[in-house]
Amino acid sequence: MRIASFFISLFLTLFIFSCTTTEPPDKEDPPDPVVIPSLGLAEDDAHCTEAWLKLTSEDIEFPAELILRQYNPSGDSLSFQFSLTTDDTLFYIDSLLPGQGYSFMVWFTATDSLHPPSNKLSVTTMDTTSHDFTFDMLTFGGETGSSSLRDVAIIDENNIWAVGEIFIEDTSSLGYKKYNAVHWDGNSWSLEQIYFRGECSLVEYPLLKSIWAIDSENILITNGGAIGWFDGHTVSLDCGMNSLLNGAVNEIWASDEDNIYLVGNDGAIVYYDGSLWQKIESGTELNINDIWGDYNGKTGQWEILAVASNYGSGFEKEILVINNSNITFNSTSEQMWPLLTVWFVTNRQYFVAGSGIYQKRELTDLNWRNDPLDLTEYATTSVYGININDVFCVGAFGDFLHYNGVSWKDNYQGIKLSNGSYTSIYVKNDILVATGGNNRNAIILTGNRCMNAH
């Protein structure tokens, strides 16, 4: 019995222990972390009187009610309430002052620790440039024949070439000597004969229509039917493009030796990739009058535009976007008249001109600003800029306009032409040179910005 009692006691002890031992309770799940929304404000672009701000957001519950605050240089501020419905938003701010510093922040309408504001963004608008210039005009020829200069390339302050056709009276059997260029060496302008005869050019000193300088020893020139490489002394003709042309060349544009475009009449476009010329089907039969390109840092590619019209014989016009061998057409506005020239800084400001001067900020914008006679009543033959706040236009009867980022100025004194036109303008490092013709004279207009003028 004692043994049985012992086993019964042991069993009861084990039973008691087994019944009183329990598993620890399950741990509660930790609370979800508090998600705090964030706002980021960055500058997309700023002009003289406008700014574009990019707002990014994370962990926002849409729609979110926000306030954009603008802190002005005068010390006061403006507020604009809006409803945010997407992660990224682009703000357009206008009515700013040139050359001034502004600050911006975005706030939630509910201001607490769970709704912090964006960073404070400082933006400085572009300043305007001076409208004030001094000019000097030189004339060549005029005694016999009709002389004119068509285009100009500035390599540096001591090396400038202008091309065209100049007749100088002499005692030879012809009664004149023909030149097709003038050169600036830093001290004076000299008349030059650029020999251009060869396999694809039959004339020794033809009228030269266009020039483009890649550097001092790689200068492209054309008589309209052939292209030549000019090193400042002699020309090496490149005849590989002649069979590809369906119209005379009007203009040259190149980013380097391996990326060259020629445009011309009857929709002609040819391209050189450093080894071969190829024809590009433009999709238009209009005369392509001008071409310009600028590097797009966002896409990592060159953006190239050309303008086309049969100026003087029709109102049709086209703006061509050239992407390698692919051509698309940018929209033209109904108020626009025929076009002769183009210049732009990609994604910042675009200018096209001819019968009227037109501009817009983004190529994707639907409409171009200005009506044909808003800025000038004369034909505009060439537009060129140093930056979007320093743009020059020249044209018929000595028309000369300057855009400083806010306003246009014309009616410059002493540079009007009685019976002629400026045909091209180029500006580099504040060196300004325009070419053209007046009556029977070839002309060169040089300009310098007046110091301390604004």
C-alpha positions as MATLAB code, in Angstrom:
seq = 'MRIASFFISLFLTLFIFSCTTTEPPDKEDPPDPVVIPSLGLAEDDAHCTEAWLKLTSEDIEFPAELILRQYNPSGDSLSFQFSLTTDDTLFYIDSLLPGQGYSFMVWFTATDSLHPPSNKLSVTTMDTTSHDFTFDMLTFGGETGSSSLRDVAIIDENNIWAVGEIFIEDTSSLGYKKYNAVHWDGNSWSLEQIYFRGECSLVEYPLLKSIWAIDSENILITNGGAIGWFDGHTVSLDCGMNSLLNGAVNEIWASDEDNIYLVGNDGAIVYYDGSLWQKIESGTELNINDIWGDYNGKTGQWEILAVASNYGSGFEKEILVINNSNITFNSTSEQMWPLLTVWFVTNRQYFVAGSGIYQKRELTDLNWRNDPLDLTEYATTSVYGININDVFCVGAFGDFLHYNGVSWKDNYQGIKLSNGSYTSIYVKNDILVATGGNNRNAIILTGNRCMNAH';
ca = [
       0.000    0.000    0.000;
       2.804    2.334    0.741;
       4.194    1.842   -2.766;
       0.827    2.382   -4.350;
       0.362    5.456   -2.225;
       3.743    6.753   -3.397;
       2.834    6.342   -7.071;
      -0.527    7.961   -6.488;
       1.208   10.884   -4.763;
       3.723   11.206   -7.593;
       0.965   11.125  -10.192;
      -0.988   13.794   -8.375;
       2.117   15.956   -8.106;
       2.821   15.669  -11.818;
      -0.795   16.303  -12.614;
      -0.877   19.414  -10.463;
       2.271   20.740  -12.051;
       1.042   19.928  -15.533;
      -2.234   21.662  -14.909;
      -0.778   24.801  -13.374;
       1.938   25.342  -16.033;
       0.611   27.571  -18.905;
       2.161   29.114  -22.042;
       3.007   32.862  -21.837;
       0.369   35.081  -23.465;
       0.845   36.100  -27.124;
       2.668   39.427  -27.568;
       0.583   42.202  -29.048;
       1.581   43.349  -32.580;
       3.490   46.658  -32.475;
       1.441   49.642  -33.582;
       1.798   50.735  -37.208;
       4.468   53.455  -37.601;
       3.138   56.943  -38.087;
       3.514   57.907  -41.750;
       4.416   61.562  -42.093;
       3.827   63.028  -45.560;
       6.630   65.014  -47.131;
       6.782   67.847  -49.651;
       9.771   68.890  -51.779;
      10.066   72.122  -53.761;
      12.684   72.650  -56.517;
      13.329   75.222  -59.239;
      12.508   74.044  -62.746;
      13.318   77.314  -64.546;
      13.374   81.063  -64.031;
      13.226   83.882  -66.569;
      13.215   87.617  -65.979;
       9.603   87.879  -64.801;
       8.561   84.218  -64.539;
       9.494   81.114  -62.573;
       8.527   77.457  -62.756;
       8.586   75.434  -59.519;
       8.342   71.663  -59.232;
       6.539   70.234  -56.208;
       7.114   66.563  -55.355;
       5.335   64.657  -52.587;
       5.456   61.335  -50.775;
       2.895   59.533  -48.627;
       0.234   62.118  -49.410;
      -3.410   61.243  -49.178;
      -5.143   62.817  -52.146;
      -6.712   65.254  -52.465;
      -4.583   67.340  -50.111;
      -5.287   70.983  -49.362;
      -2.077   73.006  -49.564;
      -0.887   76.613  -49.595;
       1.949   78.000  -51.723;
       3.592   81.020  -50.097;
       5.695   83.481  -52.067;
       8.075   85.698  -50.064;
       8.919   88.846  -52.038;
      12.131   90.920  -51.938;
      10.128   93.808  -50.468;
       9.365   91.727  -47.371;
       5.691   91.043  -48.011;
       4.290   87.686  -49.113;
       1.539   86.197  -51.229;
      -0.427   82.997  -50.612;
      -2.223   80.707  -53.001;
      -4.365   77.805  -51.816;
      -4.747   74.754  -54.053;
      -5.744   71.111  -54.011;
      -2.983   68.591  -54.754;
      -4.155   65.521  -56.676;
      -0.887   64.088  -58.111;
       2.590   63.302  -56.783;
       4.300   65.929  -58.981;
       3.026   69.394  -59.810;
       4.586   72.237  -61.808;
       3.769   75.791  -60.694;
       3.989   78.769  -63.029;
       4.675   82.065  -61.242;
       4.493   85.339  -63.181;
       4.576   89.090  -62.473;
       8.027   88.832  -60.877;
      10.744   91.481  -61.109;
      13.991   90.919  -63.084;
      17.177   90.236  -61.162;
      15.441   89.755  -57.799;
      15.488   87.029  -55.157;
      12.264   85.295  -54.106;
      11.529   82.466  -51.657;
       8.769   79.869  -51.795;
       7.340   77.262  -49.413;
       4.379   74.910  -49.549;
       2.316   74.290  -46.409;
      -0.535   72.012  -45.465;
      -3.658   73.892  -44.475;
      -3.578   71.728  -41.329;
      -0.295   72.773  -39.725;
       0.936   70.306  -37.100;
       3.817   67.933  -36.464;
       2.260   65.341  -38.734;
       2.036   67.760  -41.650;
       5.415   69.531  -42.009;
       5.913   72.137  -44.757;
       8.249   71.802  -47.727;
      11.768   73.106  -47.810;
      12.179   76.842  -48.359;
      13.250   77.389  -51.961;
      15.191   80.491  -53.035;
      14.874   81.603  -56.664;
      16.667   84.494  -58.359;
      15.108   85.739  -61.593;
      17.245   86.526  -64.614;
      18.218   90.141  -65.007;
      17.485   92.026  -68.205;
      20.297   92.986  -70.555;
      21.037   96.455  -71.845;
      19.293   97.710  -74.970;
      22.072  100.248  -75.555;
      24.649   99.642  -78.283;
      27.094  101.622  -80.337;
      27.363  100.682  -84.004;
      29.796  101.002  -86.868;
      28.910  100.298  -90.505;
      31.308   99.475  -93.322;
      30.455   99.317  -97.028;
      32.191   97.455  -99.849;
      31.781   97.760 -103.608;
      29.026   99.789 -105.181;
      30.943  101.254 -108.091;
      30.042   98.407 -110.425;
      27.783   95.387 -110.137;
      25.569   94.665 -107.159;
      27.445   93.578 -104.036;
      26.102   91.961 -100.886;
      27.234   89.845  -97.947;
      25.001   86.898  -97.088;
      26.328   85.305  -93.887;
      28.922   85.659  -91.115;
      30.843   83.419  -88.711;
      32.664   84.687  -85.620;
      35.483   82.392  -84.523;
      36.926   84.845  -81.996;
      37.512   88.583  -81.662;
      40.456   88.379  -84.068;
      38.985   86.016  -86.644;
      35.669   86.816  -88.340;
      34.573   85.757  -91.817;
      31.675   87.141  -93.847;
      30.750   85.668  -97.232;
      28.805   86.858 -100.252;
      29.751   88.620 -103.481;
      31.599   91.930 -103.883;
      32.559   93.711 -107.130;
      35.411   96.216 -106.937;
      36.016   98.469 -109.936;
      39.461   98.219 -111.557;
      41.214   98.770 -114.918;
      41.103   95.141 -116.077;
      39.299   94.016 -119.232;
      36.257   93.131 -117.115;
      36.310   96.484 -115.395;
      36.097   94.894 -111.936;
      37.589   92.312 -109.598;
      35.279   89.904 -107.817;
      35.607   88.909 -104.156;
      33.440   86.491 -102.212;
      34.471   87.133  -98.607;
      35.780   89.704  -96.158;
      37.927   88.881  -93.122;
      38.587   90.587  -89.780;
      42.013   89.869  -88.256;
      41.613   91.933  -85.113;
      42.808   95.157  -86.714;
      41.033   95.634  -90.041;
      38.677   94.114  -92.598;
      40.207   92.816  -95.827;
      38.603   91.732  -99.092;
      39.235   88.048  -99.821;
      38.925   85.664 -102.749;
      38.107   82.108 -101.652;
      38.901   79.781 -104.536;
      36.009   77.349 -104.954;
      36.475   75.625 -108.286;
      36.662   71.830 -108.458;
      34.855   68.655 -109.370;
      31.473   69.917 -108.199;
      31.955   73.676 -108.654;
      32.701   75.302 -111.998;
      33.253   78.903 -110.842;
      36.510   80.038 -109.300;
      35.066   82.688 -106.985;
      31.313   82.136 -106.814;
      28.848   83.946 -104.623;
      29.033   82.211 -101.233;
      25.668   81.856  -99.513;
      26.372   80.428  -96.081;
      29.218   79.827  -93.637;
      29.514   77.851  -90.393;
      32.679   77.693  -88.278;
      33.310   74.617  -86.151;
      36.754   75.991  -85.308;
      39.394   78.125  -87.006;
      40.542   75.305  -89.320;
      37.185   73.632  -89.921;
      34.904   76.153  -91.577;
      32.034   75.009  -93.792;
      31.045   77.214  -96.718;
      28.645   76.724  -99.611;
      27.802   78.387 -102.897;
      24.376   76.764 -102.749;
      25.320   73.787 -104.895;
      28.490   72.457 -103.280;
      30.005   72.331  -99.804;
      33.630   73.105  -99.001;
      35.908   72.679  -95.980;
      37.861   75.913  -95.473;
      40.900   76.154  -93.194;
      41.212   79.917  -93.475;
      43.402   79.659  -96.585;
      42.182   77.002  -99.003;
      38.999   75.042  -99.681;
      38.659   71.287  -99.980;
      35.439   70.523 -101.823;
      33.244   67.702 -100.564;
      31.099   66.525 -103.464;
      29.433   63.639 -101.667;
      26.231   65.546 -101.074;
      25.664   67.002 -104.540;
      23.684   64.110 -105.982;
      21.443   64.129 -102.895;
      20.265   67.721 -103.286;
      16.878   68.512 -104.748;
      17.278   72.257 -104.221;
      20.018   74.815 -103.628;
      21.500   74.925 -100.115;
      20.396   77.894  -98.019;
      21.908   77.274  -94.581;
      24.391   75.123  -92.672;
      24.245   73.994  -89.053;
      26.706   71.711  -87.255;
      27.463   70.728  -83.672;
      30.817   69.227  -84.683;
      32.544   67.567  -87.651;
      30.404   64.446  -87.296;
      26.989   66.081  -87.083;
      26.294   68.444  -89.985;
      23.009   69.450  -91.601;
      22.387   71.395  -94.813;
      18.924   72.704  -95.678;
      17.706   74.234  -98.915;
      15.037   74.832 -101.487;
      12.281   72.369 -102.410;
      12.444   70.722  -98.988;
      16.119   69.726  -99.287;
      17.861   68.297  -96.199;
      21.154   66.410  -96.245;
      23.079   65.093  -93.244;
      26.735   64.187  -92.648;
      27.660   61.747  -89.859;
      31.427   62.086  -90.186;
      31.818   59.552  -92.986;
      28.811   59.646  -95.321;
      26.257   62.122  -96.585;
      22.651   61.013  -96.610;
      19.453   62.565  -97.850;
      16.642   63.106  -95.360;
      13.103   63.164  -96.683;
      11.696   66.356  -95.200;
       8.030   65.800  -95.954;
       7.677   69.264  -97.446;
       8.278   70.854 -100.837;
       8.593   74.323  -99.347;
      11.988   76.038  -99.314;
      13.739   75.323  -96.017;
      15.232   78.681  -95.138;
      17.035   78.192  -91.830;
      18.097   75.589  -89.266;
      19.263   75.741  -85.658;
      20.136   73.191  -82.975;
      20.701   73.207  -79.229;
      21.686   70.442  -76.811;
      18.872   69.119  -74.631;
      20.377   68.128  -71.287;
      17.213   66.306  -70.222;
      17.190   63.925  -73.193;
      20.931   63.877  -73.867;
      20.312   64.694  -77.526;
      20.523   67.642  -79.866;
      17.204   69.332  -80.559;
      17.148   70.636  -84.133;
      14.509   72.818  -85.777;
      14.167   74.183  -89.297;
      11.681   76.648  -90.793;
      10.223   76.488  -94.294;
       8.184   78.761  -96.545;
       8.190   80.047 -100.100;
       8.649   83.566  -98.850;
       7.158   86.180 -101.131;
       5.092   83.735 -103.181;
       2.817   82.021 -100.672;
       1.575   81.976  -97.091;
       2.348   78.342  -96.303;
       4.867   77.730  -93.530;
       6.276   74.770  -91.632;
       8.368   74.236  -88.514;
      10.323   70.986  -88.849;
      11.653   69.006  -85.890;
      14.643   66.932  -87.034;
      15.517   63.821  -85.032;
      18.275   61.978  -86.907;
      16.490   61.002  -90.138;
      12.986   61.405  -88.704;
      11.008   64.574  -89.381;
       7.977   65.747  -87.454;
       6.178   69.059  -87.699;
       5.671   71.421  -84.803;
       2.383   73.269  -84.705;
       2.148   76.741  -86.184;
      -0.423   79.246  -84.960;
      -3.093   80.604  -87.283;
      -1.842   84.180  -86.964;
       1.671   83.298  -88.203;
       2.869   84.384  -91.622;
       5.760   82.855  -93.670;
       8.999   82.073  -91.819;
      12.646   82.704  -92.659;
      14.674   82.139  -89.505;
      14.827   80.227  -86.196;
      16.835   80.338  -82.942;
      16.155   78.851  -79.517;
      17.463   77.572  -76.203;
      15.892   74.173  -75.693;
      13.048   73.984  -73.161;
      13.481   77.671  -72.320;
      12.534   79.941  -75.236;
      11.916   79.472  -78.967;
      11.955   82.207  -81.612;
      10.861   81.923  -85.241;
      10.550   84.907  -87.564;
      10.003   86.102  -91.101;
       6.771   88.017  -91.573;
       6.532   88.676  -87.853;
       8.523   87.550  -84.822;
       6.986   84.757  -82.742;
       8.084   83.124  -79.502;
       7.078   80.515  -76.934;
       8.682   78.808  -73.933;
       8.112   75.097  -74.564;
       8.034   73.450  -77.949;
       4.957   71.564  -76.769;
       3.064   74.807  -76.111;
       0.142   75.014  -78.518;
       0.395   78.671  -79.471;
       3.101   81.116  -80.454;
       2.967   84.630  -79.018;
       2.705   87.845  -81.067;
       0.843   88.762  -84.228;
       2.721   89.485  -87.482;
       2.875   93.274  -87.060;
       3.174   93.472  -83.274;
       6.953   94.009  -83.191;
       7.911   95.162  -86.677;
       6.342   95.904  -90.041;
       9.437   94.699  -91.924;
      10.593   91.226  -92.888;
      12.901   89.626  -90.338;
      15.673   87.679  -92.062;
      17.798   86.476  -89.146;
      17.412   85.877  -85.398;
      20.236   85.008  -83.018;
      20.793   85.165  -79.278;
      23.424   84.977  -76.561;
      20.773   83.830  -74.087;
      17.011   84.028  -73.767;
      17.342   87.540  -72.318;
      19.682   88.755  -75.076;
      18.181   88.097  -78.516;
      18.740   90.008  -81.771;
      16.675   90.239  -84.965;
      17.624   91.962  -88.218;
      15.824   92.410  -91.498;
      14.626   94.587  -94.338;
      15.516   98.279  -94.545;
      18.020   97.952  -91.712;
      15.506   96.724  -89.177;
      17.265   95.848  -85.902;
      15.507   94.650  -82.756;
      16.819   93.545  -79.368;
      14.964   91.507  -76.723;
      16.286   91.872  -73.166;
      14.108   89.222  -71.540;
      11.183   91.557  -70.877;
      10.865   94.046  -73.715;
      11.793   94.568  -77.358;
      13.578   97.679  -78.600;
      13.826   98.890  -82.182;
      14.274  102.245  -83.934;
      18.030  102.276  -83.460;
      19.501  105.336  -85.104;
      22.152  105.394  -87.805;
      21.787  101.812  -89.002;
      18.718  101.999  -91.250;
      19.099  101.064  -94.920;
      17.468  103.094  -97.674;
      17.110  100.251 -100.150;
      18.404   96.994  -98.793;
      18.375   94.470  -95.977;
      20.436   92.803  -93.326;
      20.592   89.114  -94.187;
      22.355   87.560  -91.186;
      23.429   88.336  -87.628;
      25.828   86.506  -85.344;
      26.813   87.343  -81.776;
      29.628   85.823  -79.720;
      31.124   87.056  -76.459;
      29.418   90.423  -76.941;
      30.820   90.724  -80.482;
      27.937   91.569  -82.793;
      28.212   91.394  -86.586;
      25.413   91.691  -89.141;
      25.800   91.389  -92.907;
      23.693   92.537  -95.840;
      23.407   94.834  -98.775;
      22.123   98.332  -99.464;
      21.597   99.665 -102.971;
      24.694   98.268 -104.729;
      26.908   98.041 -101.632;
      27.785   95.102  -99.441;
      27.576   96.089  -95.780;
      28.871   94.922  -92.426;
      27.355   96.248  -89.216;
      29.379   95.773  -86.026;
      28.013   96.552  -82.587;
      29.228   96.866  -79.016;
      27.147   97.096  -75.876;
      27.484  100.395  -74.077;
      29.174   99.830  -70.734;
      27.298  100.750  -67.532;
      24.089  101.119  -69.515;
      20.943   99.242  -68.544;
];
